[in-house]
Coordinates of C-alpha atoms in Angstrom, one line a residue:
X13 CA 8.3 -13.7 -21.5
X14 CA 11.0 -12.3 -19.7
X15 CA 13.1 -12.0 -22.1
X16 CA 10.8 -10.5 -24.6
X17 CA 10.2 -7.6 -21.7
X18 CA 13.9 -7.0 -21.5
X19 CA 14.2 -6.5 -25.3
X20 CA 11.9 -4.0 -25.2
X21 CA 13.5 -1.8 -21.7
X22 CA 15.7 -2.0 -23.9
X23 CA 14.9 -0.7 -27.0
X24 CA 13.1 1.7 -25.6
X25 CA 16.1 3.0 -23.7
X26 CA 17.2 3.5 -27.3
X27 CA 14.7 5.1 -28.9
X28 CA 13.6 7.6 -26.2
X29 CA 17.0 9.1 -26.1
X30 CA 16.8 11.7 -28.3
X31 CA 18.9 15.4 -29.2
X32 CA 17.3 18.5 -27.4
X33 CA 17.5 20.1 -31.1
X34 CA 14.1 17.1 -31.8
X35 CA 12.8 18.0 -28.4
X36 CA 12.7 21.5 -29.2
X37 CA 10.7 21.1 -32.7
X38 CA 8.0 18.7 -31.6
X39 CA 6.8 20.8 -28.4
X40 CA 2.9 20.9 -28.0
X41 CA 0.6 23.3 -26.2
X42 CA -0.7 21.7 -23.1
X43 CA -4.8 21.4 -22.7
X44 CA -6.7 20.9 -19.7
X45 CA -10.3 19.7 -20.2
X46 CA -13.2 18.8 -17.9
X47 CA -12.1 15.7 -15.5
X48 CA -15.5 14.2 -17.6
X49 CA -15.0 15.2 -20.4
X50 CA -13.0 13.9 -23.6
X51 CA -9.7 14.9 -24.0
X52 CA -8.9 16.6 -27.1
X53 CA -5.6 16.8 -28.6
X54 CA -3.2 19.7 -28.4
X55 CA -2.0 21.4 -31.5
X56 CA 1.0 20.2 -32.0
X57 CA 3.6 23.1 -33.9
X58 CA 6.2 21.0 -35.8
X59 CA 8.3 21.5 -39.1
X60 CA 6.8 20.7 -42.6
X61 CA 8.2 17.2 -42.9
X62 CA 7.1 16.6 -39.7
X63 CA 3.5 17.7 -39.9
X64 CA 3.0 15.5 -43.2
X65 CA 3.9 12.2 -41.3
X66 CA 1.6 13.4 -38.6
X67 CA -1.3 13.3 -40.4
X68 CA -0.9 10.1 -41.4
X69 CA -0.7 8.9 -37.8
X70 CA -3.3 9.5 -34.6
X71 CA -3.2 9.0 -31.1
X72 CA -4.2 5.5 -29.1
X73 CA -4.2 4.9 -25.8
X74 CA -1.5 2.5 -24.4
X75 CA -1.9 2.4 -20.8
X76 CA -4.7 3.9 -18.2
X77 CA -6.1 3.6 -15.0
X78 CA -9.4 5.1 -13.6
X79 CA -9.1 7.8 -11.3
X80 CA -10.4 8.0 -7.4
X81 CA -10.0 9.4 -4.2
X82 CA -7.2 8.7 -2.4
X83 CA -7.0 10.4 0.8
X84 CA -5.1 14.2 1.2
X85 CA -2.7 15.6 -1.0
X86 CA 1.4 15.7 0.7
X87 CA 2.9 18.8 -0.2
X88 CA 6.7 18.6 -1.5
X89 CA 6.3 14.9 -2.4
X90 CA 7.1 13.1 -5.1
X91 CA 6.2 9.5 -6.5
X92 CA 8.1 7.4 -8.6
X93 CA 5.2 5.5 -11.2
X94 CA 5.6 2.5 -12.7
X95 CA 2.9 1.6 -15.5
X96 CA 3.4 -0.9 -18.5
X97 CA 2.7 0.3 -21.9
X98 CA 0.3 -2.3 -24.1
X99 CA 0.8 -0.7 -28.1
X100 CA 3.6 0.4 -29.3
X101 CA 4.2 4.4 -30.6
X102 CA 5.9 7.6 -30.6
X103 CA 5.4 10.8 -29.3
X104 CA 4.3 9.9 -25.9
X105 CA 2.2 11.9 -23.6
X106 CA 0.9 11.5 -20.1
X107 CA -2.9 12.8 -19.1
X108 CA -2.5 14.0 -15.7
X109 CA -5.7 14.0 -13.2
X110 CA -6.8 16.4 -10.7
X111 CA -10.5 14.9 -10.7
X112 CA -11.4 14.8 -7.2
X113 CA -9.8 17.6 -6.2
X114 CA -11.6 20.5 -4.6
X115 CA -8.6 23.0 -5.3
X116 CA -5.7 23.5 -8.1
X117 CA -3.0 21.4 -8.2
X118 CA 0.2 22.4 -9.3
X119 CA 2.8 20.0 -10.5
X120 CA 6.5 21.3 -11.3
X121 CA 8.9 18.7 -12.1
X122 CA 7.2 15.9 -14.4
X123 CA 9.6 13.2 -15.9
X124 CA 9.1 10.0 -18.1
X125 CA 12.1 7.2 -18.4
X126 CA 12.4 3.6 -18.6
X127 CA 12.6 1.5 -15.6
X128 CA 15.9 -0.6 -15.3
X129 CA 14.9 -2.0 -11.4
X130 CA 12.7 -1.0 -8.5
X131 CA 12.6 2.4 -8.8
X132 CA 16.2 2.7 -10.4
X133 CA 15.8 3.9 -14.3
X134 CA 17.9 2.9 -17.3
X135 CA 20.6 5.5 -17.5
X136 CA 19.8 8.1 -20.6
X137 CA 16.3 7.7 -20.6
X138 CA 15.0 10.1 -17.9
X139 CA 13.4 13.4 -19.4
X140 CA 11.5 16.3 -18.5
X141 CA 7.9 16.4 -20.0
X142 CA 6.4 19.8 -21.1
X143 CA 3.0 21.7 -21.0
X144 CA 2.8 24.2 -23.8
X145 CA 6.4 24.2 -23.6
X146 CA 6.6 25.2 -19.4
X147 CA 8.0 22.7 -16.9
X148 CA 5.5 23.5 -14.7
X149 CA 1.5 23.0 -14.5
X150 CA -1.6 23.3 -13.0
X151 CA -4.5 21.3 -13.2
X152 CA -7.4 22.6 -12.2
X153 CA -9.8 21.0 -9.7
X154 CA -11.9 18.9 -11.6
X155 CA -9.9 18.7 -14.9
X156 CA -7.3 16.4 -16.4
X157 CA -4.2 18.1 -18.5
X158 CA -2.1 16.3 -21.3
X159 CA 1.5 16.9 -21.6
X160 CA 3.5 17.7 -24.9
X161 CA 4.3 14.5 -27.0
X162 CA 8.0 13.1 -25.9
X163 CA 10.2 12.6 -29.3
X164 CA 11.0 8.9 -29.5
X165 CA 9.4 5.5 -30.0
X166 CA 8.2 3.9 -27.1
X167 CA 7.8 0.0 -27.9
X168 CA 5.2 -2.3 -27.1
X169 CA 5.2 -3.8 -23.1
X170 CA 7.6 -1.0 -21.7
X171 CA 8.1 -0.3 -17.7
X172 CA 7.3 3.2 -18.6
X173 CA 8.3 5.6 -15.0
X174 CA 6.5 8.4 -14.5
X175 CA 8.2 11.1 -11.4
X176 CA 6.0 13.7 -10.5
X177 CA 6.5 16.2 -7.8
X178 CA 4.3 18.9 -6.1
X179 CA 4.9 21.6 -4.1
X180 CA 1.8 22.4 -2.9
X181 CA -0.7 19.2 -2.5
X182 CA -3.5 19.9 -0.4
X183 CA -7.1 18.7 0.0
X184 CA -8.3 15.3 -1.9
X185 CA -5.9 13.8 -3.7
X186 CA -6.9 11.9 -7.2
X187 CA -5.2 8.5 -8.3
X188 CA -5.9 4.6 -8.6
X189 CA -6.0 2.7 -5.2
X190 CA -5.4 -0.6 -6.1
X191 CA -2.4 -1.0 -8.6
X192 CA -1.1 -4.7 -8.1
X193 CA 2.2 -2.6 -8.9
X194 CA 4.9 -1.3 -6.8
X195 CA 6.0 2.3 -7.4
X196 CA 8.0 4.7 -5.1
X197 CA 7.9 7.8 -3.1
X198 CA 10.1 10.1 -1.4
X199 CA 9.9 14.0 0.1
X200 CA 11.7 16.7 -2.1
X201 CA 11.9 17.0 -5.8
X202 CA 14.1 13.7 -6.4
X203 CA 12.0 13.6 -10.2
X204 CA 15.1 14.3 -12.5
X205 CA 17.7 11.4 -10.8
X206 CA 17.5 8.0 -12.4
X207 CA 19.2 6.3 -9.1
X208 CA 16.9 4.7 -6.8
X209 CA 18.8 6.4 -4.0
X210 CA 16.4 9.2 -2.2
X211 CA 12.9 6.4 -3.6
X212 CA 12.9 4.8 -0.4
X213 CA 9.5 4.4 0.3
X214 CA 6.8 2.1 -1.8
X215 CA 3.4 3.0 -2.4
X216 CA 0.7 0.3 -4.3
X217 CA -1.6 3.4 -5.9
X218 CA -0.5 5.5 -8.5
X219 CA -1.1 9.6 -8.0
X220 CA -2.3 11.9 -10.3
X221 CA -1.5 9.9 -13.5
X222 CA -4.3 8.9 -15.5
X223 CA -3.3 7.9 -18.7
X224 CA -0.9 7.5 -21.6
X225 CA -1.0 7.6 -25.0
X226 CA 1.2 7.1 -27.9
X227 CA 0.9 8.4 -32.3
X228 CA 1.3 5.2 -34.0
X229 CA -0.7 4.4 -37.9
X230 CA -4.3 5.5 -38.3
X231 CA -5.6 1.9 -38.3
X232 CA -4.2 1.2 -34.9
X233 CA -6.8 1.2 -32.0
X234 CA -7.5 0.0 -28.7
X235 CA -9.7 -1.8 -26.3
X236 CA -10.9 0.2 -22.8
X237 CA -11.9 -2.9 -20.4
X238 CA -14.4 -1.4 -17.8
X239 CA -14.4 -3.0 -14.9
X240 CA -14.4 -4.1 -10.8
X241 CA -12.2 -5.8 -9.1
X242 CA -11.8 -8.6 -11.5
X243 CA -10.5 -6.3 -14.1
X244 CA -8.0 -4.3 -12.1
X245 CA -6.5 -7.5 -11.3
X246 CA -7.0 -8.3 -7.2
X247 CA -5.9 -11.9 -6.9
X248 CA -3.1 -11.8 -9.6
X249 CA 0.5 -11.1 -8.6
X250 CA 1.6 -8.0 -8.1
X251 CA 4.6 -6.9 -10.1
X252 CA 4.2 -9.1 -13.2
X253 CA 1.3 -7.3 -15.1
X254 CA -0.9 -10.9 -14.7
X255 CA -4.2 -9.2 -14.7
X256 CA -6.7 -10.5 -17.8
X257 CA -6.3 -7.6 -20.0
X258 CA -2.6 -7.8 -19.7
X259 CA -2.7 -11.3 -20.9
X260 CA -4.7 -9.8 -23.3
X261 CA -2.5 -7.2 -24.4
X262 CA 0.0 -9.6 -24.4
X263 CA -2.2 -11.9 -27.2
X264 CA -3.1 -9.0 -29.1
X265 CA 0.8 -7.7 -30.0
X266 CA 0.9 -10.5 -32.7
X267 CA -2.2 -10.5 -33.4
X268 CA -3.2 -9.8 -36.8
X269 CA -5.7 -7.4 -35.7
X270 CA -5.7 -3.4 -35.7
X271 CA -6.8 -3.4 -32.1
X272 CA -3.2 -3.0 -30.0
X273 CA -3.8 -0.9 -27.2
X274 CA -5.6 -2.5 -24.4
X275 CA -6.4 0.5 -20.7
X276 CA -7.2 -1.4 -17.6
X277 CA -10.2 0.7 -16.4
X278 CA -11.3 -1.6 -13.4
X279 CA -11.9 -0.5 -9.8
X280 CA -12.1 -2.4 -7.4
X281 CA -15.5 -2.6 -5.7
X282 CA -17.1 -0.6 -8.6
X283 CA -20.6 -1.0 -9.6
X284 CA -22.2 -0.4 -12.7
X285 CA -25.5 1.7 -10.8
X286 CA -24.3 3.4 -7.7
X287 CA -21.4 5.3 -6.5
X288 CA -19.2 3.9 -3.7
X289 CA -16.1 2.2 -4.5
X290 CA -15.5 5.0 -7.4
X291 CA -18.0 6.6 -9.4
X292 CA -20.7 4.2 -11.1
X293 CA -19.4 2.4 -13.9
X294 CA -22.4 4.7 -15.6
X295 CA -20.9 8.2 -13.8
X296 CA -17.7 7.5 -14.9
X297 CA -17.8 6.1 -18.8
X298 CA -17.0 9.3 -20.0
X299 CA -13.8 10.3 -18.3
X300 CA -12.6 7.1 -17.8
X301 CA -13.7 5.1 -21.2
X302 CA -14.9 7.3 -23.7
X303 CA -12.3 10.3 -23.7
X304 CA -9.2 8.3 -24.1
X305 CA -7.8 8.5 -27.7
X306 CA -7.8 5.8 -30.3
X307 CA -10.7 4.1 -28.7
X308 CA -12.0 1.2 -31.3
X309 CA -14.0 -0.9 -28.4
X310 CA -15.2 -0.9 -24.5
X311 CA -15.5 -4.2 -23.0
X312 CA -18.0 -4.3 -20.4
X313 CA -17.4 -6.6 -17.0
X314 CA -19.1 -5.3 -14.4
X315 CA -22.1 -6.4 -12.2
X316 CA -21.2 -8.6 -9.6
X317 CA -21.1 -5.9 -7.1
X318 CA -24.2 -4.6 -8.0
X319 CA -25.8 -7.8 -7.1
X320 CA -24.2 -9.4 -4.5
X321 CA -24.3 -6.2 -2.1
X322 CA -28.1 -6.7 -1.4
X323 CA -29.4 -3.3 -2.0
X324 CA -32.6 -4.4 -3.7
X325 CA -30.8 -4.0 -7.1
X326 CA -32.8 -6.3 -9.6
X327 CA -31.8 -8.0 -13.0
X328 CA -34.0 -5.5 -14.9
X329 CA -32.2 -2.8 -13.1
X330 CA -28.7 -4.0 -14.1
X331 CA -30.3 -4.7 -17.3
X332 CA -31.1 -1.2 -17.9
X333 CA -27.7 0.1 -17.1
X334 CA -26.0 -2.1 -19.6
X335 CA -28.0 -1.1 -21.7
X336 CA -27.4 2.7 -21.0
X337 CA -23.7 1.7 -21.3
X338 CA -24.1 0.6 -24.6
X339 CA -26.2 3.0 -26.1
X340 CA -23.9 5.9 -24.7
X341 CA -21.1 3.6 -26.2
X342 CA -22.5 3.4 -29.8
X343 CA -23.5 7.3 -29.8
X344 CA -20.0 7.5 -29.5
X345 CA -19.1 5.7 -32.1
X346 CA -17.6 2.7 -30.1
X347 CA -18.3 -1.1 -30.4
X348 CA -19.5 -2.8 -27.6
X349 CA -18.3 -6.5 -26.4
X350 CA -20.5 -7.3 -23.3
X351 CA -19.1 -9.7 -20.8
X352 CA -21.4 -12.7 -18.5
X353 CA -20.5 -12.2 -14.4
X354 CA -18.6 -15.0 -13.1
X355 CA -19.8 -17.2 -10.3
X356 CA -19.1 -16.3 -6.7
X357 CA -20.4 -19.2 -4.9
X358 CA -18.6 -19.8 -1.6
X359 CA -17.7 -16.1 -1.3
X360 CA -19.4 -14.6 2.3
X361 CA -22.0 -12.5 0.4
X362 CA -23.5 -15.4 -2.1
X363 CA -27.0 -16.6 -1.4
X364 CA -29.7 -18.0 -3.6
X365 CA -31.3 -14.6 -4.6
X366 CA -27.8 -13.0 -5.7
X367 CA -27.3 -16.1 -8.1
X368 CA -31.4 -15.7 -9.6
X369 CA -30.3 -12.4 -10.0
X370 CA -26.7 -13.1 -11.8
X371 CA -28.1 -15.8 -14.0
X372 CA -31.0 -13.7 -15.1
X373 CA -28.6 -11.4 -16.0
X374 CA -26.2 -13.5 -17.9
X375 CA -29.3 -14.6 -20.1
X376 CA -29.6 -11.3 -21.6
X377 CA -26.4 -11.0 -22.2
X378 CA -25.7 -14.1 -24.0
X379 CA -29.1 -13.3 -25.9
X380 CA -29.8 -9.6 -26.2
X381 CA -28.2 -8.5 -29.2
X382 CA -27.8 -5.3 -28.1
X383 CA -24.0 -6.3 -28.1
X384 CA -21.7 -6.0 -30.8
X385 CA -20.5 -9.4 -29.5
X386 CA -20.1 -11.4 -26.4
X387 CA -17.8 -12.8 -23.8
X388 CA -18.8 -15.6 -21.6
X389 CA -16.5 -15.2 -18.7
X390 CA -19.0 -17.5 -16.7
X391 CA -18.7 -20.6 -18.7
X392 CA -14.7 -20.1 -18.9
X393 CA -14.1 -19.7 -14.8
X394 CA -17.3 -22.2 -13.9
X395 CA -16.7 -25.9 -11.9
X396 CA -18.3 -28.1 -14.4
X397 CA -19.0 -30.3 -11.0
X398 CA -20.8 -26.7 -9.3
X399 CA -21.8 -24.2 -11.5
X400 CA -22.2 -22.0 -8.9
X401 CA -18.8 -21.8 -8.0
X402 CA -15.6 -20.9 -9.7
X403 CA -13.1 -23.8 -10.8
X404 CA -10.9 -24.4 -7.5
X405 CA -7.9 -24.5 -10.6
X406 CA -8.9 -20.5 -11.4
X407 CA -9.4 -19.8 -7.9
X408 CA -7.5 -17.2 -6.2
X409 CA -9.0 -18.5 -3.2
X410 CA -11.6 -16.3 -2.2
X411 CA -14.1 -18.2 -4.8
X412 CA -14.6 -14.5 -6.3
X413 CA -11.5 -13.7 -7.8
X414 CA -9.6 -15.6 -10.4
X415 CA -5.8 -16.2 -9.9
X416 CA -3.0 -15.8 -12.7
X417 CA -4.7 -19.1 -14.2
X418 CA -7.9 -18.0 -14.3
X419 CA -7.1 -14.4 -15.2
X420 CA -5.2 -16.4 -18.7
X421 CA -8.0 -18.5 -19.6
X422 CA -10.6 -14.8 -19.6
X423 CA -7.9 -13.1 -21.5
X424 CA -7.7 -16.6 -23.6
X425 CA -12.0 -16.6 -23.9
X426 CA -11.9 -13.5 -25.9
X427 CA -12.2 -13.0 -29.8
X428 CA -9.9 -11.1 -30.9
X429 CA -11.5 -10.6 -34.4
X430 CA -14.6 -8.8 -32.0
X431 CA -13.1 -6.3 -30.6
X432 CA -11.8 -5.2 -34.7
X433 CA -15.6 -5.0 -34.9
X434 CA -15.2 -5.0 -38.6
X435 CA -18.6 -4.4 -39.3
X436 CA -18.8 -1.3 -36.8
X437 CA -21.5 -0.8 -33.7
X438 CA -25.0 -1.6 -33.8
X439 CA -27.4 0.7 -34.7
X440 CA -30.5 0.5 -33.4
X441 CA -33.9 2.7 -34.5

């Protein structure tokens, strides 16, 4: 596998190096839109030839991550991001996110390259994105902007690098909290160097950078895994992309399947009903799920928090939220895989009415049929000897959260040929 990564650094490195003259000819007019609302596409000005392979081409997400709070804004800093692209594609653009903010947020410096080591970057591959052709943007409080498309082909399971810098950060600051990846920060606009020299200090959240997407052929799509904890990978290593949808990712590249892209949209703590640990799974499906481009199928995997926490939360009250998930889901035009909660026996919030509750639950999704299919993660990370209680083999040791094992055997659990959904979503009367 390691080998496989560093053939595709370093095509990449390749292929995103590109003449100023293609840079020039491809720019696109930047968009901000509604932080909950979907993104829409810029128009994208481009010569004749150009524009005819275009149009036989669309947008997919290749790599995501849902936004929250994350403290106050830093003025003049800037952070070195490190995110790992799932399908392959050209004409990349990044979705930057201001979503919590309660002010503007300006960002002037904003370059994409391919990460050689730490925060070091292949030499060559470091460029400046655009926004309607400026080097500078602001995104309002609320929204989310897109930058141009970057000329080049950006393969499959990159260490894409994203360097941002603002001047002027103030107030909330918007990002993901719990990355399981190292990136970098330092003070002063250090975004243009590829040495590692002035990225001195780490940070395990990524800021401001919501999403990124890739043009690759029109039956190319992706998979949006919404989710907790579980999902954004606590328990799996940090570094080595070893959370389920990466293995995922990883099973889908060969994959004879038109479902490539796989965005990791799991916060940790996250409930399906009620705000808290992010916005409700419910709150936040449009921003985080439904707006991102290419979108074939969401994988819903969320619940655990919900009943565990003791609020009074009841299976017909979870019930009733899935369901809202996947009605919302199939209005949009998206198929639906619905996913059992795992057990948590042994973990300090587990008692007797939290496991009525989850297997209650997991009954009507194994037998609703309001899915367009199902995953049953229970019966993959269950002891056969305690039902109750996750497999001590899968366990990362908190009897909650799988380890790299156990997040391999959920990726494993999944049917590929569900999430093509050949026969499209539901419908219901």
């Amino acid at each position: 596998m390691r080998a496989q990564l560093t053939r595709a650094t370093a095509l990449a490195a390749v292929l995103l190096t590109v003449t100023a003259t293609a840079t020039a000819s491809t720019t696109a007019t930047a968009s901000t839109v509604p932080a909950a609302a979907p993104a829409r596409a810029a128009a994208v000005p481009a010569a004749h030839a150009q524009a005819a392979s275009r149009t036989r081409r669309h947008e997919v997400v290749t790599w995501a991550a849902s936004a929250d709070r994350l403290g106050a804004g830093t003025p003049d800093r800037a952070y070195r991001l490190v995110v790992h692209t799932s399908v392959a594609g050209s004409d990349a653009r990044i979705r930057l996110t201001n979503a919590f903010g309660d002010r503007p947020l300006t960002l002037d410096s904003v370059w994409a390259g391919v990460q050689e080591s730490g925060a070091a970057l292949r030499p060559s591959t470091n460029r400046r994105l655009t926004f309607g052709g400026a080097t500078s943007v602001t995104v309002p409080a609320g929204r989310t902007v897109l930058s141009d498309p970057l000329p080049g082909r950006l393969p499959a399971a990159t260490g894409l690098v994203v360097s941002l810098h603002s001047p002027d950060a103030a107030g909330p600051a918007t990002g993901h909290g719990m990355a399981m990846q190292t990136s970098y920060t330092t003070q002063g606009d250090h975004t243009a160097e590829e040495s590692a020299g002035h990225w001195t200090n780490t940070t395990g959240s990524w800021f401001y950078l919501d999403a990124v997407s890739v043009r690759t052929a029109p039956h190319t799509s992706a998979v949006v895994a919404l989710g907790d904890s579980i999902t954004d990978g606590w328990h799996s290593s940090t570094g080595l992309n070893r959370r389920w949808p990466d293995y995922l990712a990883r099973r889908l590249g060969p994959a004879r399947t038109g479902v490539k892209g796989v965005a990791n949209e799991g916060i940790s703590g996250n409930k399906v009903l009620a705000d808290g640990a992010g916005q409700s799974a419910l709150h936040r499906l449009e921003r985080d799920v439904l707006s991102q481009p290419g979108v074939r199928t969401v994988f819903l995997f969320e619940g655990v928090n919900d009943l565990k926490a003791h609020t009074g939360v009841t299976a017909a009250d979870l019930i009733a939220g899935y369901r809202e998930i996947a009605a919302r889901a199939h209005a949009a035009g998206k198929c639906v895989v619905g996913a059992t909660v795992g057990p948590f026996k042994g973990w300090g919030e587990w008692d007797a009415a939290a496991e009525s509750v989850r297997q209650e639950v997991n009954t009507f999704i194994r037998d609703n049929g309001e899915f367009d299919a199902v995953t049953d993660f229970d019966r993959v990370l269950r002891s056969p000897y305690d039902p109750e209680r996750v497999l001590p083999f899968l366990d990362g040791g908190d009897h909650l959260h799988p380890n790299d094992k156990g997040m391999q055997a959920m990726a494993d659990a999944v049917d590929l040929t569900a999430l093509d959904c050949a026969g499209g979503p539901r419908t219901f009367d």
